Amino acid sequence: VFDTVQVTINPIPNANAGPDVTVCSGTPAPVGATSAGYNYLWTPPNGLANPNTTPTQLTPNNPGSTQVMLQYVLNAELNGCTDKDTINVYVKPIPFTNAGNDITVCPGEKAYIGPAATPGYAYLWSPPDGLIATNVPTAEVSLANNTTTYQNTTYHLTSSLNGCTSSDSVIVTVRYSPLAGIASDPADTVCSNSFATVTYDGQELNVPTYTWDFGTALGAGTGSGPGPYTLSWNQLGKKQ
């Protein structure tokens, strides 16, 4: 007695996870070769746009300060037969960038913005306006302001480490200089031991601070307000 049986031998699918990848933390990168129509499953699924297809997009995360290696396995299945392939993903850390706190300065005043240097980092400030150097972590800045309003400049600091970058910004606000002026009555000439009145009449949009020095005027000394102040002199000559 004879009998026969038919055995079907299914082919083994060819899982191809593609070449190893080196990428900055948080930067998307494609992984996996072109699909051959198999059923796919990536493990682990962390950071993958779709763990059931190839190629797919991987956005790995590295919160540390040194490079890490992650392994992903691509499983392929066809008619109950399976294959798998592994890819190594090297994830570089993102440099930490802190441009510092916003500052307010007077016109022409020198100030410093940015952090202390971190070994291995490269730095770049933009825009270059008012900066002594742009490729240093702590930059010296000095800005003019010829207007009658406060002027803001936003500086951006970019830090680079092994091809990975991050950025932060700081605002430098430049005050404007008050336009000082003095009105006197009488305007030009006063007799000895007679009185003259002086008053601040400059232009200042905010509340200014006044410092008067009346020199040899009798009984006046100094003043700390806008006036008026009544002055007299018993010595002849030009007074300032």
C-alpha atoms as a printed R data frame, in Angstrom:
    type eleno elety resid chain resno      x       y      z
1   ATOM     1    CA   VAL     A     1  0.000   0.000  0.000
2   ATOM     2    CA   PHE     A     2  1.373   3.324 -0.929
3   ATOM     3    CA   ASP     A     3  0.401   6.833  0.115
4   ATOM     4    CA   THR     A     4  1.799  10.228 -0.666
5   ATOM     5    CA   VAL     A     5  2.014  13.482  1.169
6   ATOM     6    CA   GLN     A     6  2.804  16.884 -0.257
7   ATOM     7    CA   VAL     A     7  5.202  19.012  1.707
8   ATOM     8    CA   THR     A     8  5.375  22.715  0.972
9   ATOM     9    CA   ILE     A     9  8.615  24.359  1.986
10  ATOM    10    CA   ASN     A    10  8.185  28.075  2.485
11  ATOM    11    CA   PRO     A    11 11.135  30.377  1.972
12  ATOM    12    CA   ILE     A    12 12.752  32.146  4.893
13  ATOM    13    CA   PRO     A    13 12.142  35.897  4.735
14  ATOM    14    CA   ASN     A    14 15.204  38.102  4.641
15  ATOM    15    CA   ALA     A    15 15.081  40.680  7.438
16  ATOM    16    CA   ASN     A    16 17.271  43.680  6.639
17  ATOM    17    CA   ALA     A    17 17.480  46.350  9.319
18  ATOM    18    CA   GLY     A    18 19.939  48.388  7.256
19  ATOM    19    CA   PRO     A    19 23.308  49.829  8.276
20  ATOM    20    CA   ASP     A    20 24.150  51.101 11.735
21  ATOM    21    CA   VAL     A    21 23.193  54.728 12.385
22  ATOM    22    CA   THR     A    22 24.853  57.576 14.266
23  ATOM    23    CA   VAL     A    23 22.515  60.449 15.091
24  ATOM    24    CA   CYS     A    24 22.091  63.369 17.499
25  ATOM    25    CA   SER     A    25 19.568  62.973 20.289
26  ATOM    26    CA   GLY     A    26 16.114  64.063 19.161
27  ATOM    27    CA   THR     A    27 17.021  64.065 15.454
28  ATOM    28    CA   PRO     A    28 14.907  61.822 13.180
29  ATOM    29    CA   ALA     A    29 16.784  59.227 11.090
30  ATOM    30    CA   PRO     A    30 15.528  56.535  8.672
31  ATOM    31    CA   VAL     A    31 16.186  52.897  9.628
32  ATOM    32    CA   GLY     A    32 15.537  49.671  7.723
33  ATOM    33    CA   ALA     A    33 15.837  48.594  4.103
34  ATOM    34    CA   THR     A    34 13.116  48.640  1.451
35  ATOM    35    CA   SER     A    35 10.110  46.468  2.319
36  ATOM    36    CA   ALA     A    36  9.831  43.060  0.623
37  ATOM    37    CA   GLY     A    37  6.176  42.543  1.521
38  ATOM    38    CA   TYR     A    38  6.794  40.651  4.757
39  ATOM    39    CA   ASN     A    39  5.129  41.207  8.120
40  ATOM    40    CA   TYR     A    40  7.481  43.331 10.195
41  ATOM    41    CA   LEU     A    41  7.943  44.133 13.846
42  ATOM    42    CA   TRP     A    42 10.661  46.330 15.351
43  ATOM    43    CA   THR     A    43 11.676  45.816 18.967
44  ATOM    44    CA   PRO     A    44 11.830  47.796 21.097
45  ATOM    45    CA   PRO     A    45  9.318  50.262 19.616
46  ATOM    46    CA   ASN     A    46 10.770  53.268 21.507
47  ATOM    47    CA   GLY     A    47 11.224  56.328 19.278
48  ATOM    48    CA   LEU     A    48  9.898  54.613 16.136
49  ATOM    49    CA   ALA     A    49  7.273  56.321 14.001
50  ATOM    50    CA   ASN     A    50  5.818  52.916 13.026
51  ATOM    51    CA   PRO     A    51  7.242  49.670 14.477
52  ATOM    52    CA   ASN     A    52  5.364  47.549 11.899
53  ATOM    53    CA   THR     A    53  6.985  48.758  8.709
54  ATOM    54    CA   THR     A    54 10.374  49.214  7.050
55  ATOM    55    CA   PRO     A    55 11.883  51.627  6.399
56  ATOM    56    CA   THR     A    56 10.604  53.735  9.258
57  ATOM    57    CA   GLN     A    57 11.638  56.886 11.082
58  ATOM    58    CA   LEU     A    58 13.532  56.675 14.366
59  ATOM    59    CA   THR     A    59 13.889  59.610 16.774
60  ATOM    60    CA   PRO     A    60 16.107  58.398 19.628
61  ATOM    61    CA   ASN     A    61 16.607  60.179 22.919
62  ATOM    62    CA   ASN     A    62 19.810  60.553 24.919
63  ATOM    63    CA   PRO     A    63 19.368  62.765 27.995
64  ATOM    64    CA   GLY     A    64 22.932  62.158 29.185
65  ATOM    65    CA   SER     A    65 26.239  63.839 28.412
66  ATOM    66    CA   THR     A    66 27.996  60.924 26.641
67  ATOM    67    CA   GLN     A    67 27.212  58.889 23.540
68  ATOM    68    CA   VAL     A    68 25.056  55.792 24.035
69  ATOM    69    CA   MET     A    69 24.362  52.756 21.836
70  ATOM    70    CA   LEU     A    70 20.824  51.437 21.328
71  ATOM    71    CA   GLN     A    71 20.002  48.153 19.609
72  ATOM    72    CA   TYR     A    72 16.897  47.626 17.496
73  ATOM    73    CA   VAL     A    73 15.802  44.251 16.130
74  ATOM    74    CA   LEU     A    74 13.766  43.940 12.939
75  ATOM    75    CA   ASN     A    75 11.649  40.772 12.876
76  ATOM    76    CA   ALA     A    76 10.327  39.617  9.491
77  ATOM    77    CA   GLU     A    77  7.596  36.947  9.071
78  ATOM    78    CA   LEU     A    78  6.253  35.225  5.956
79  ATOM    79    CA   ASN     A    79  3.900  32.220  6.037
80  ATOM    80    CA   GLY     A    80  4.980  31.323  9.530
81  ATOM    81    CA   CYS     A    81  8.701  31.527  8.787
82  ATOM    82    CA   THR     A    82 10.755  34.220 10.491
83  ATOM    83    CA   ASP     A    83 14.059  36.007 10.317
84  ATOM    84    CA   LYS     A    84 15.560  38.878 12.240
85  ATOM    85    CA   ASP     A    85 18.315  41.452 11.893
86  ATOM    86    CA   THR     A    86 19.834  43.885 14.370
87  ATOM    87    CA   ILE     A    87 20.918  47.492 13.942
88  ATOM    88    CA   ASN     A    88 23.081  49.533 16.305
89  ATOM    89    CA   VAL     A    89 22.031  53.153 16.801
90  ATOM    90    CA   TYR     A    90 24.686  55.447 18.292
91  ATOM    91    CA   VAL     A    91 23.008  58.457 19.884
92  ATOM    92    CA   LYS     A    92 25.148  61.532 20.545
93  ATOM    93    CA   PRO     A    93 24.151  63.944 23.344
94  ATOM    94    CA   ILE     A    94 22.896  67.456 22.690
95  ATOM    95    CA   PRO     A    95 25.072  70.192 24.259
96  ATOM    96    CA   PHE     A    96 23.429  72.246 26.991
97  ATOM    97    CA   THR     A    97 23.197  75.934 26.103
98  ATOM    98    CA   ASN     A    98 22.360  78.744 28.520
99  ATOM    99    CA   ALA     A    99 22.772  82.288 27.222
100 ATOM   100    CA   GLY     A   100 22.104  83.704 30.697
101 ATOM   101    CA   ASN     A   101 19.593  86.168 32.080
102 ATOM   102    CA   ASP     A   102 18.326  89.220 30.201
103 ATOM   103    CA   ILE     A   103 20.156  92.416 31.165
104 ATOM   104    CA   THR     A   104 19.596  96.176 31.008
105 ATOM   105    CA   VAL     A   105 22.545  98.550 30.475
106 ATOM   106    CA   CYS     A   106 23.304 102.187 29.753
107 ATOM   107    CA   PRO     A   107 24.486 103.325 26.303
108 ATOM   108    CA   GLY     A   108 28.143 102.407 25.788
109 ATOM   109    CA   GLU     A   109 28.325 100.411 29.014
110 ATOM   110    CA   LYS     A   110 30.305  97.171 28.827
111 ATOM   111    CA   ALA     A   111 28.490  94.029 29.942
112 ATOM   112    CA   TYR     A   112 28.925  90.278 29.586
113 ATOM   113    CA   ILE     A   113 26.461  87.674 28.367
114 ATOM   114    CA   GLY     A   114 26.667  83.897 28.174
115 ATOM   115    CA   PRO     A   115 27.957  80.989 30.260
116 ATOM   116    CA   ALA     A   116 31.356  79.799 31.362
117 ATOM   117    CA   ALA     A   117 33.114  77.568 28.818
118 ATOM   118    CA   THR     A   118 32.352  73.847 28.709
119 ATOM   119    CA   PRO     A   119 35.252  71.665 27.465
120 ATOM   120    CA   GLY     A   120 34.679  70.348 23.946
121 ATOM   121    CA   TYR     A   121 31.984  72.888 23.063
122 ATOM   122    CA   ALA     A   122 32.221  75.349 20.173
123 ATOM   123    CA   TYR     A   123 30.237  78.573 20.428
124 ATOM   124    CA   LEU     A   124 28.734  81.119 18.040
125 ATOM   125    CA   TRP     A   125 26.812  84.321 18.844
126 ATOM   126    CA   SER     A   126 24.526  86.134 16.447
127 ATOM   127    CA   PRO     A   127 23.995  88.879 15.476
128 ATOM   128    CA   PRO     A   128 27.532  90.246 15.885
129 ATOM   129    CA   ASP     A   129 26.359  93.825 16.577
130 ATOM   130    CA   GLY     A   130 28.085  95.277 19.626
131 ATOM   131    CA   LEU     A   131 30.057  92.111 20.392
132 ATOM   132    CA   ILE     A   132 33.831  92.075 20.774
133 ATOM   133    CA   ALA     A   133 33.949  88.405 19.666
134 ATOM   134    CA   THR     A   134 31.299  85.940 18.471
135 ATOM   135    CA   ASN     A   135 33.065  82.587 18.958
136 ATOM   136    CA   VAL     A   136 33.393  82.688 22.753
137 ATOM   137    CA   PRO     A   137 30.984  81.428 25.441
138 ATOM   138    CA   THR     A   138 31.012  84.637 27.493
139 ATOM   139    CA   ALA     A   139 30.774  87.606 25.130
140 ATOM   140    CA   GLU     A   140 31.490  91.244 25.922
141 ATOM   141    CA   VAL     A   141 28.777  93.541 24.591
142 ATOM   142    CA   SER     A   142 28.548  97.316 24.330
143 ATOM   143    CA   LEU     A   143 25.735  99.052 22.454
144 ATOM   144    CA   ALA     A   144 24.864 102.638 21.632
145 ATOM   145    CA   ASN     A   145 21.384 104.157 21.836
146 ATOM   146    CA   ASN     A   146 20.850 107.521 20.192
147 ATOM   147    CA   THR     A   147 17.047 107.417 20.505
148 ATOM   148    CA   THR     A   148 14.680 108.475 23.270
149 ATOM   149    CA   THR     A   149 13.317 104.962 23.867
150 ATOM   150    CA   TYR     A   150 14.755 101.787 25.286
151 ATOM   151    CA   GLN     A   151 16.261  99.541 22.589
152 ATOM   152    CA   ASN     A   152 16.239  95.722 22.728
153 ATOM   153    CA   THR     A   153 18.680  93.404 20.970
154 ATOM   154    CA   THR     A   154 18.154  89.634 21.097
155 ATOM   155    CA   TYR     A   155 21.354  87.603 20.920
156 ATOM   156    CA   HIS     A   156 21.314  83.900 20.029
157 ATOM   157    CA   LEU     A   157 24.017  81.565 21.330
158 ATOM   158    CA   THR     A   158 24.556  78.252 19.515
159 ATOM   159    CA   SER     A   159 26.650  75.523 21.153
160 ATOM   160    CA   SER     A   160 28.109  72.644 19.119
161 ATOM   161    CA   LEU     A   161 29.454  69.290 20.315
162 ATOM   162    CA   ASN     A   162 30.456  66.467 17.937
163 ATOM   163    CA   GLY     A   163 28.142  67.786 15.231
164 ATOM   164    CA   CYS     A   164 25.130  68.254 17.534
165 ATOM   165    CA   THR     A   165 23.835  71.727 18.365
166 ATOM   166    CA   SER     A   166 21.462  73.588 20.647
167 ATOM   167    CA   SER     A   167 20.729  77.274 21.123
168 ATOM   168    CA   ASP     A   168 19.427  79.802 23.624
169 ATOM   169    CA   SER     A   169 18.796  83.531 23.518
170 ATOM   170    CA   VAL     A   170 19.241  86.551 25.775
171 ATOM   171    CA   ILE     A   171 17.828  90.073 25.469
172 ATOM   172    CA   VAL     A   172 20.052  93.105 26.059
173 ATOM   173    CA   THR     A   173 18.046  96.267 26.742
174 ATOM   174    CA   VAL     A   174 19.853  99.590 26.302
175 ATOM   175    CA   ARG     A   175 18.531 102.567 28.185
176 ATOM   176    CA   TYR     A   176 18.607 105.981 26.539
177 ATOM   177    CA   SER     A   177 20.548 108.961 27.836
178 ATOM   178    CA   PRO     A   178 18.470 111.798 29.303
179 ATOM   179    CA   LEU     A   179 18.742 115.138 27.522
180 ATOM   180    CA   ALA     A   180 19.894 117.391 30.333
181 ATOM   181    CA   GLY     A   181 18.992 121.085 30.288
182 ATOM   182    CA   ILE     A   182 18.811 123.950 32.789
183 ATOM   183    CA   ALA     A   183 16.549 126.996 32.676
184 ATOM   184    CA   SER     A   184 17.565 130.033 34.755
185 ATOM   185    CA   ASP     A   185 15.717 133.229 35.691
186 ATOM   186    CA   PRO     A   186 17.175 135.695 34.977
187 ATOM   187    CA   ALA     A   187 18.709 133.909 32.025
188 ATOM   188    CA   ASP     A   188 22.200 135.404 31.824
189 ATOM   189    CA   THR     A   189 23.181 137.975 34.434
190 ATOM   190    CA   VAL     A   190 22.446 138.529 38.095
191 ATOM   191    CA   CYS     A   191 23.751 141.129 40.488
192 ATOM   192    CA   SER     A   192 25.892 140.266 43.489
193 ATOM   193    CA   ASN     A   193 23.752 139.126 46.438
194 ATOM   194    CA   SER     A   194 20.681 139.043 44.220
195 ATOM   195    CA   PHE     A   195 18.818 135.850 43.436
196 ATOM   196    CA   ALA     A   196 18.566 133.584 40.427
197 ATOM   197    CA   THR     A   197 16.280 130.569 39.993
198 ATOM   198    CA   VAL     A   198 17.449 127.404 38.205
199 ATOM   199    CA   THR     A   199 15.224 124.511 37.088
200 ATOM   200    CA   TYR     A   200 15.814 121.277 35.187
201 ATOM   201    CA   ASP     A   201 14.143 121.448 31.772
202 ATOM   202    CA   GLY     A   202 15.641 118.472 29.955
203 ATOM   203    CA   GLN     A   203 13.735 115.644 28.272
204 ATOM   204    CA   GLU     A   204 13.254 112.378 30.131
205 ATOM   205    CA   LEU     A   205 10.325 110.017 29.615
206 ATOM   206    CA   ASN     A   206 10.857 108.115 32.857
207 ATOM   207    CA   VAL     A   207 11.504 109.442 36.342
208 ATOM   208    CA   PRO     A   208 15.131 110.657 36.380
209 ATOM   209    CA   THR     A   209 17.567 110.951 39.250
210 ATOM   210    CA   TYR     A   210 18.927 114.456 39.799
211 ATOM   211    CA   THR     A   211 22.291 115.442 41.234
212 ATOM   212    CA   TRP     A   212 22.965 119.163 41.442
213 ATOM   213    CA   ASP     A   213 26.204 120.851 42.458
214 ATOM   214    CA   PHE     A   214 25.744 124.565 42.986
215 ATOM   215    CA   GLY     A   215 29.395 125.323 43.571
216 ATOM   216    CA   THR     A   216 29.939 128.646 45.416
217 ATOM   217    CA   ALA     A   217 26.272 129.636 45.556
218 ATOM   218    CA   LEU     A   218 25.337 130.881 49.042
219 ATOM   219    CA   GLY     A   219 23.413 128.400 51.204
220 ATOM   220    CA   ALA     A   220 22.521 126.073 48.342
221 ATOM   221    CA   GLY     A   221 24.894 123.130 48.637
222 ATOM   222    CA   THR     A   222 23.413 120.359 46.469
223 ATOM   223    CA   GLY     A   223 20.005 119.380 45.147
224 ATOM   224    CA   SER     A   224 18.245 116.099 44.390
225 ATOM   225    CA   GLY     A   225 15.088 117.190 42.593
226 ATOM   226    CA   PRO     A   226 14.201 119.016 39.391
227 ATOM   227    CA   GLY     A   227 13.986 122.375 41.135
228 ATOM   228    CA   PRO     A   228 13.422 125.249 41.113
229 ATOM   229    CA   TYR     A   229 16.344 126.273 43.318
230 ATOM   230    CA   THR     A   230 16.992 129.864 44.336
231 ATOM   231    CA   LEU     A   231 20.659 130.821 44.335
232 ATOM   232    CA   SER     A   232 22.765 133.894 45.102
233 ATOM   233    CA   TRP     A   233 26.469 134.781 44.935
234 ATOM   234    CA   ASN     A   234 28.609 137.429 46.591
235 ATOM   235    CA   GLN     A   235 31.563 136.915 44.273
236 ATOM   236    CA   LEU     A   236 31.739 138.375 40.808
237 ATOM   237    CA   GLY     A   237 32.398 136.213 37.768
238 ATOM   238    CA   LYS     A   238 30.946 133.463 35.613
239 ATOM   239    CA   LYS     A   239 29.216 130.668 37.538
240 ATOM   240    CA   GLN     A   240 28.573 127.108 36.404
